Each structure stands twice: as structure tokens, then as C-alpha cells.
């Protein structure tokens, strides 16, 4: 048992093996990392490339920037260099990396320098690291170079150290996902010496670089950052190796970070600090934003700031989540416990002035209640905090202030006039309560600012017009002073509550409208059974919700085609279609505002169903991005549409599968019928013919006649079988075109009964015909065939008792019935007997016939405009009756049918 436990512990980590398998299907990324420009990253990369090229490895240079360094340019000799792509950008011709040319060339290894480079607008991706990601996805190994200051999480730290803001940045996940990180190191003193010798920049640029960036302290700090990040990366690789190979080790306790952000300026620093912490701890981290459930106080600018923070966090490798609640501390701690977080990272500012003794901040409240959790506070820089203090107060919107003031003045003026009229008519001791109505009305109409102004104006008006001495602001009685201040406090509180209720009602109205819209959409979508109906419902709902042009594209074999659009005349150009295909293939957003083909007019999102991508939705973007409510509605509608499309696809596949199974059943039944109904008569015919050939002259004339009769009967049986198959084929192909002649039912019944008596001489068949039978309109040949098939079934299943055939008039119909006294048919099988290849066995277990007779009979009767049904039991609680009905025609026998 102990050995089993030990083996269980030594098994490789399945998650680590799965990650390794995914990496094996992709190309490998090798990053040559340096502390600063000039340390020799490109030089080392080209030296290694020349060695592999000499060994015969298929290696090409996609793009290398030599920056005028002759020793670097010399290393390019003898290497295959891909031609660059020329494009116009802001009046200049640029030479950029040709991504499509590299994909077409498909080398084993390609060198693409300057990982942090930004591409011109006409390129497929705005950043070079996205080009490299596409190359890796195509199975090509990529070598590239990066300086440590270009990492996104270190941007603020590098700016603080060097005083230079780095514009071109690379998400940390790019370096984290690299298969190999090679540190190219050079002591700072040697790098400065290389700069002075002109080996880093040209002489005119070298002096500026030495004064600003290439200082000994700056380079030492950057070198430390590069060494630390490389060490972290090596440690991650070692842990992955140990897990993949089930090597036991002292694993550190897993850490999980919960990072709280808001729309303030400090949150960006919080995200970057948390990213560095997560990288150092090798810990997953979640960035969360909390919004109030009872109000929507976020302006579009603040919402855009939250979106920017979420995108930054995702680039740095975090998961993002929004939560809604009134108690921020409780919601954050519940999420921390649910996600098993060990540390909470949050920004904290020190209250200024007298507020620091009374103001309770969110970080303080979390620290008091976060039992067992670490709370890490990120404080602002002194310079940034001073800047914030200087700009804390911003002038209010004059239009909003003017509107609030007019509402307050209007309510107070009207209330004062009414109060003066009432005061002259009735002596009211509590007339001040009327001014509370003015405050409440102003708060409902204009919000908190209007309520505050109305409270102040009501206090002044009440004092001026109703407190002695009137028409002055002087107050004679001391208790009136106290009462006036109480009135002002009550008015302010009541106005605040009323404005709060107004905000909550507006929030509830907006959310109820959105919920009702989604509910109506869900109901419409649930009633659609076809993909075309679902996409048109989705397009109309999206257009009405977003007020933007919308297109939906569905896969058609190997192509992605536009299936619906609103307005219907919306067209997609080549860039739009390329972005849509990218969204489908990569299962990620593409187009406007994304990292892939941002020049497109539409933002394309994949519709992800339970079984993969079922389509792509494109929303035309404008200068204003979608707000939070529109984004939520878009996500909900796309999710429901994806499920509806997947349901329609599954429904179509189930129908096709049912048809295939039905066809398979028919095929098996047909083969069974053929094996029995052809083999038996063929064996009889073959045996009779063999006997006649071998014993013909020695046999008596009676014996020869019996054999010839057997041959004739079995040949007729085979002929009927083949005829049934041909008739069934004609019916299913829609090629059956019956004649429209006058048919005498009595003649058909007589002739068919005689024919059946010859076929089955051992059975008694009795016919009963009414004297007043009218003519019917139909095909006499088909009717005779139907009646013969019914009599044939009665002979096979009716036993030894007589078979009865009746024809009579029944109201406006002519009724023809065939009745046998066999075992009968169970009620649940009365309709199934008309299905193809349906056969019921005899008491001995055998099922004679092909199972086509009744199916052909129904096809013929339907074609002639009649009806056929089965009844069981027929007589004396046993037997089966097959009844045919045709419309009677009382016209003369002469003349053509209508």
C-alpha cells in the first residue's frame, strides 16, 4: 500500500504534461534578452544562426536591424534574407517585415529582430510580437531580441529609474510563454565604452544617449532587472521540468493574488506592481473591479479607464472580473475566499488634513476584516500624489449647475407663492412643511444638487416671508433660529434620500428594460428551429440594442460567408473579411480596436458554442466605444445566439442521422427480403430445371407438369417482387402519374378475385358487391394491383378461414374492404403496417413477404385521391379489415372525367 501511495505521488503533473503537449504542436520562441541597447543581442543571435546554417538547418532572416554597426552587418553575409515589404506611411516609404512572405516560405527557424516594434497601420497586426505569435502558431521557430525596459509591467519602474518613458512595450505573457530566454549580458562600464566608441549609436545620437539613458546607475539598475527576470524564468522552467518528470521536490505553497482596481490614477500602478509580485511569486492573479448595485455613477470616461486597466491586466497575464454589490469590503472578501486568494493588493492614499482622523478608507476596512489574508498596500509616488491634490477640485459642469439651479428656484418660488396664499387663508403653525415638498420635488427632478440648492433657498424664503420680523433675514426669537437650522438639516437629509431613491429607480428602470429586452430575445430565439431564423432574430436585436450596423457570418464548407446583416445593404471589404476569418480561426476578437487588422471598420467576435465556433459577429465601431451596459447586452446576445445556432446544427445533424439510420434500416430490410424472396423461388426454379434436364425422359407427364407449374409460379412470384420494388421506387421518386378514367369497381373486384383464386387455389375468397355502385375516378390498373396486394396479404396472414371482399356505397364515398380472420394487428401497429418493409411474423416466427405490399397500396391510393386504413379486430374479436375509400361520382358512364 505504501508503494502504491509512493507511485501515486510520483506521477507526472497532468496539467504540466498538457501544457507541454500544446507547446509541442507550435513553433518555439527564443528571446535574446538584454539590459539595454548595444549589449550584443543581435550579434549573438546572428552568430548562433551562422553555426546552425553551416550544419544545414533551414534558417532565414526575416528582419534584422543593424543600426549602422558594420560587425553586425557582416554576419548577415551567407544567410538567406527575406525581402522586406514596402509600404507608404505618412508620406514616407517604409520597409517592414513581410509576414505573408515568411508564412509562404515556411522555414524551420526565422529571425525577426526587435520584438517590441510597432507596425504601421496598414499591417495586419499593430505590434511585431503579434506577427511572431502568428508565425509560432504556423509551426515556425522564431528568434527575436528584446530589451528589459520594453516589458509592460516594468514601464513605470523604468521611467522612475531612468526618467525616460518607454512607448513601445511588450506584454509580460510574451516573455513568460517563450520556450527559451537567453540573457546577453555586458557590464555597464563596457557598454558605456562601446557607446563612446560609436558601436551602439551613430556619433550624433551617442552623446544624447549618454546624457539621458546610458548612465552608470541607470544601466546597473536595468541589468539587475534583466538578471532577476531571467532568473525567474529559469526557475519557472525548472519547476515545469520537475512536474513533467514527476521529480519530487520541496514545492512552495501556492500563492494567489486578488488585485482591486478602480477608475483612479493609482490603479495602473497597482496593476503593474501586482504583475511584478505575481511574476516573482510565480502566482496566478485576478484583477477585480466592484461597482455599486443601487446606482450607476460611473461616467463614460471612468468606464473607459476601467476597460483600459482590464486590457492592461490581461496583457500582463491576469484574469479579470467585475462584481456588483453595495458592501465593497464584503464582496471583495467573499471573492477572495471563493478564489482561494492568499494576498489582496490594493491602492491606498493617505487622507489629507483633518479628514485623516475620521475618514475610514477601503484599504483600512479590508485590513480589519481580512483575517488570514495578506493585504499589500500600493501607495502613489510623491510627485503623482501632489499632482492629484492640485487637481482634486475641478470646476463643475456649468450647464448641469444652471439646470439644477433653475429647477431649485422654480420649485421654491412656486412653493413660496402657494404658502403665502395658504397663510392668508388659514393660520398654519407648521407651514414650513410645505417647503419640504419643494426640496423633495427638486431632488426628484434634478438630483442631489437641486435638492441642496432648494434646501438653502427654502430656508431663506421661509425666514424672509414667514418668520418675524418678516421681509428681513433677522430672527427675533432664539427658538426660531434653532428651528430654522433643524429645518435646513431635515431638508438636506430628505433631499439626499429623495435623490438617492431617484438614482436607484433610474438604475432599476434601465436594468429592467435591458432584462426585458433579453427575455424577449430569448423567447424569440427559443421558437426558432433553423439557423437562418436565429441569425435574423439576433441581427435585428443587436441593431436595436446597439444602434450600429451588424453582420453575422456563418461557415459554409471551407468558407465564411455573410448570412445576415442590418441594414441589409451592408457590405464587407477584403480587410473586414480577413479579420472575420481571423476571429473564426483563432477564436479571438479581430478588427477595429484589437491587435489584428485594426484598420477594419468592424470589430469581429467569434460565436463560441459548446462544440466550437459556430459563426462570427461583426459590429461596426464609431468614435465612441460601447458603454458597459451595451457591452453586457452584446455579450449576452452573442452567447444565446451561439447556443441557438449550435442547437440548430445539432437538430439538423440529428435529422440527417435519423435519415441515415432509416435508410440503413430500409437497406437491411431490403437485403433480408431479397435474400428470402429471391433465393427461395430461385432455388425452386433451379431444382425443377435440374430435375427436368437430368430425369426428363424418365419422369411421368404428370411429374413434368408439376415441375413446370412450380417454375411458372415461382417465376411469377419473382416478377411480382421486382414489380413491387419498381412501384416503390416510382412512388418515392414522385414519378407515379395515375390515369384519370372512369373505373367500374365491380369489374375490378371480379377480375382481381379470379386472379387471386388462381394464385391461391386452396383459399376461399368470397365477394359481395352492392347493386348501386357508382363509378369512381382513377386508374383501373393501379386499383387492381392494390386489391391484389391486399388479397395476397390476406392469403399469407389470414389462416384457413374465408377471405371476404365487399364493395358498397357509404354516403358520398365508395368503400372497398378486404377482411380476413387471422390473428389481427395490435392497435399500436395499425399505422405501422403501411411503412416500408414492415412485416409481422406468423405464429411459427416466420415473416413472409417483402413488407412492401401495403406501403405500395397506400402510395397508389393516395395518388388516386383516395384513403386507406386498417381496422383490427374485424369480426368476432379477431381478424383484420383493410378499408379503401374513394369519392363517388354519379355522372353517366359515358363522357370524360373532369
mmCIF file of N, CA and C in Angstrom, residues 68 114 172 202 227 249 264-265 283 288 302 307 336 397 415 418 459 465 492 655 681 806 842 894:
data_model
loop_
_atom_site.group_PDB
_atom_site.id
_atom_site.type_symbol
_atom_site.label_atom_id
_atom_site.label_comp_id
_atom_site.label_asym_id
_atom_site.label_seq_id
_atom_site.Cartn_x
_atom_site.Cartn_y
_atom_site.Cartn_z
ATOM 1 N N UNK A 68 23.513 50.486 -38.325
ATOM 2 C CA UNK A 68 24.782 51.012 -38.827
ATOM 3 C C UNK A 68 26.005 50.331 -38.270
ATOM 4 N N UNK A 114 13.855 42.918 -32.932
ATOM 5 C CA UNK A 114 13.079 43.983 -32.294
ATOM 6 C C UNK A 114 11.635 43.553 -31.997
ATOM 7 N N UNK A 172 3.933 41.048 -20.703
ATOM 8 C CA UNK A 172 4.803 40.107 -19.996
ATOM 9 C C UNK A 172 4.542 38.657 -20.393
ATOM 10 N N UNK A 202 25.059 56.052 -33.786
ATOM 11 C CA UNK A 202 25.873 56.963 -34.570
ATOM 12 C C UNK A 202 26.339 58.110 -33.683
ATOM 13 N N UNK A 227 18.626 40.497 -15.013
ATOM 14 C CA UNK A 227 19.093 39.296 -14.334
ATOM 15 C C UNK A 227 17.984 38.664 -13.492
ATOM 16 N N UNK A 249 10.081 17.322 -5.005
ATOM 17 C CA UNK A 249 10.858 18.473 -4.571
ATOM 18 C C UNK A 249 10.114 19.247 -3.514
ATOM 19 N N UNK A 264 -9.399 55.282 -10.708
ATOM 20 C CA UNK A 264 -8.478 56.340 -10.293
ATOM 21 C C UNK A 264 -7.120 56.158 -10.955
ATOM 22 N N UNK A 265 -6.271 57.179 -10.848
ATOM 23 C CA UNK A 265 -4.956 57.140 -11.492
ATOM 24 C C UNK A 265 -4.014 56.134 -10.846
ATOM 25 N N UNK A 283 2.756 33.211 -9.237
ATOM 26 C CA UNK A 283 1.402 33.015 -8.718
ATOM 27 C C UNK A 283 0.370 33.522 -9.718
ATOM 28 N N UNK A 288 -9.902 42.692 -10.067
ATOM 29 C CA UNK A 288 -11.342 42.812 -9.860
ATOM 30 C C UNK A 288 -11.718 44.287 -9.694
ATOM 31 N N UNK A 302 -14.722 57.213 -16.869
ATOM 32 C CA UNK A 302 -14.300 56.275 -15.823
ATOM 33 C C UNK A 302 -14.459 54.831 -16.284
ATOM 34 N N UNK A 307 -11.863 49.780 -18.456
ATOM 35 C CA UNK A 307 -11.587 48.896 -19.593
ATOM 36 C C UNK A 307 -10.099 48.894 -19.925
ATOM 37 N N UNK A 336 -12.324 36.747 -2.545
ATOM 38 C CA UNK A 336 -11.005 36.252 -2.152
ATOM 39 C C UNK A 336 -11.094 34.841 -1.592
ATOM 40 N N UNK A 397 -19.670 71.182 -14.160
ATOM 41 C CA UNK A 397 -20.247 71.464 -15.467
ATOM 42 C C UNK A 397 -21.275 72.587 -15.319
ATOM 43 N N UNK A 415 -43.568 77.161 -4.469
ATOM 44 C CA UNK A 415 -43.967 76.786 -3.111
ATOM 45 C C UNK A 415 -44.167 78.017 -2.236
ATOM 46 N N UNK A 418 -47.519 79.624 -3.138
ATOM 47 C CA UNK A 418 -48.640 78.845 -2.594
ATOM 48 C C UNK A 418 -48.710 78.998 -1.077
ATOM 49 N N UNK A 459 -34.912 77.590 3.084
ATOM 50 C CA UNK A 459 -34.609 78.154 4.407
ATOM 51 C C UNK A 459 -34.650 79.674 4.371
ATOM 52 N N UNK A 465 -40.107 85.393 4.534
ATOM 53 C CA UNK A 465 -41.543 85.655 4.375
ATOM 54 C C UNK A 465 -42.402 85.210 5.568
ATOM 55 N N UNK A 492 -32.026 69.006 3.929
ATOM 56 C CA UNK A 492 -30.864 68.431 3.244
ATOM 57 C C UNK A 492 -30.911 66.897 3.284
ATOM 58 N N UNK A 655 -31.494 15.079 -37.643
ATOM 59 C CA UNK A 655 -32.390 14.696 -38.739
ATOM 60 C C UNK A 655 -31.638 13.895 -39.795
ATOM 61 N N UNK A 681 -37.544 -18.675 -54.475
ATOM 62 C CA UNK A 681 -38.022 -19.068 -55.814
ATOM 63 C C UNK A 681 -36.898 -19.479 -56.734
ATOM 64 N N UNK A 806 -65.747 -6.818 -49.990
ATOM 65 C CA UNK A 806 -67.023 -6.120 -50.116
ATOM 66 C C UNK A 806 -66.784 -4.774 -50.800
ATOM 67 N N UNK A 842 -45.623 -14.945 -38.523
ATOM 68 C CA UNK A 842 -46.676 -15.912 -38.244
ATOM 69 C C UNK A 842 -46.428 -16.542 -36.865
ATOM 70 N N UNK A 894 -70.742 7.313 -69.654
ATOM 71 C CA UNK A 894 -70.128 7.864 -70.865
ATOM 72 C C UNK A 894 -69.634 9.260 -70.573
#
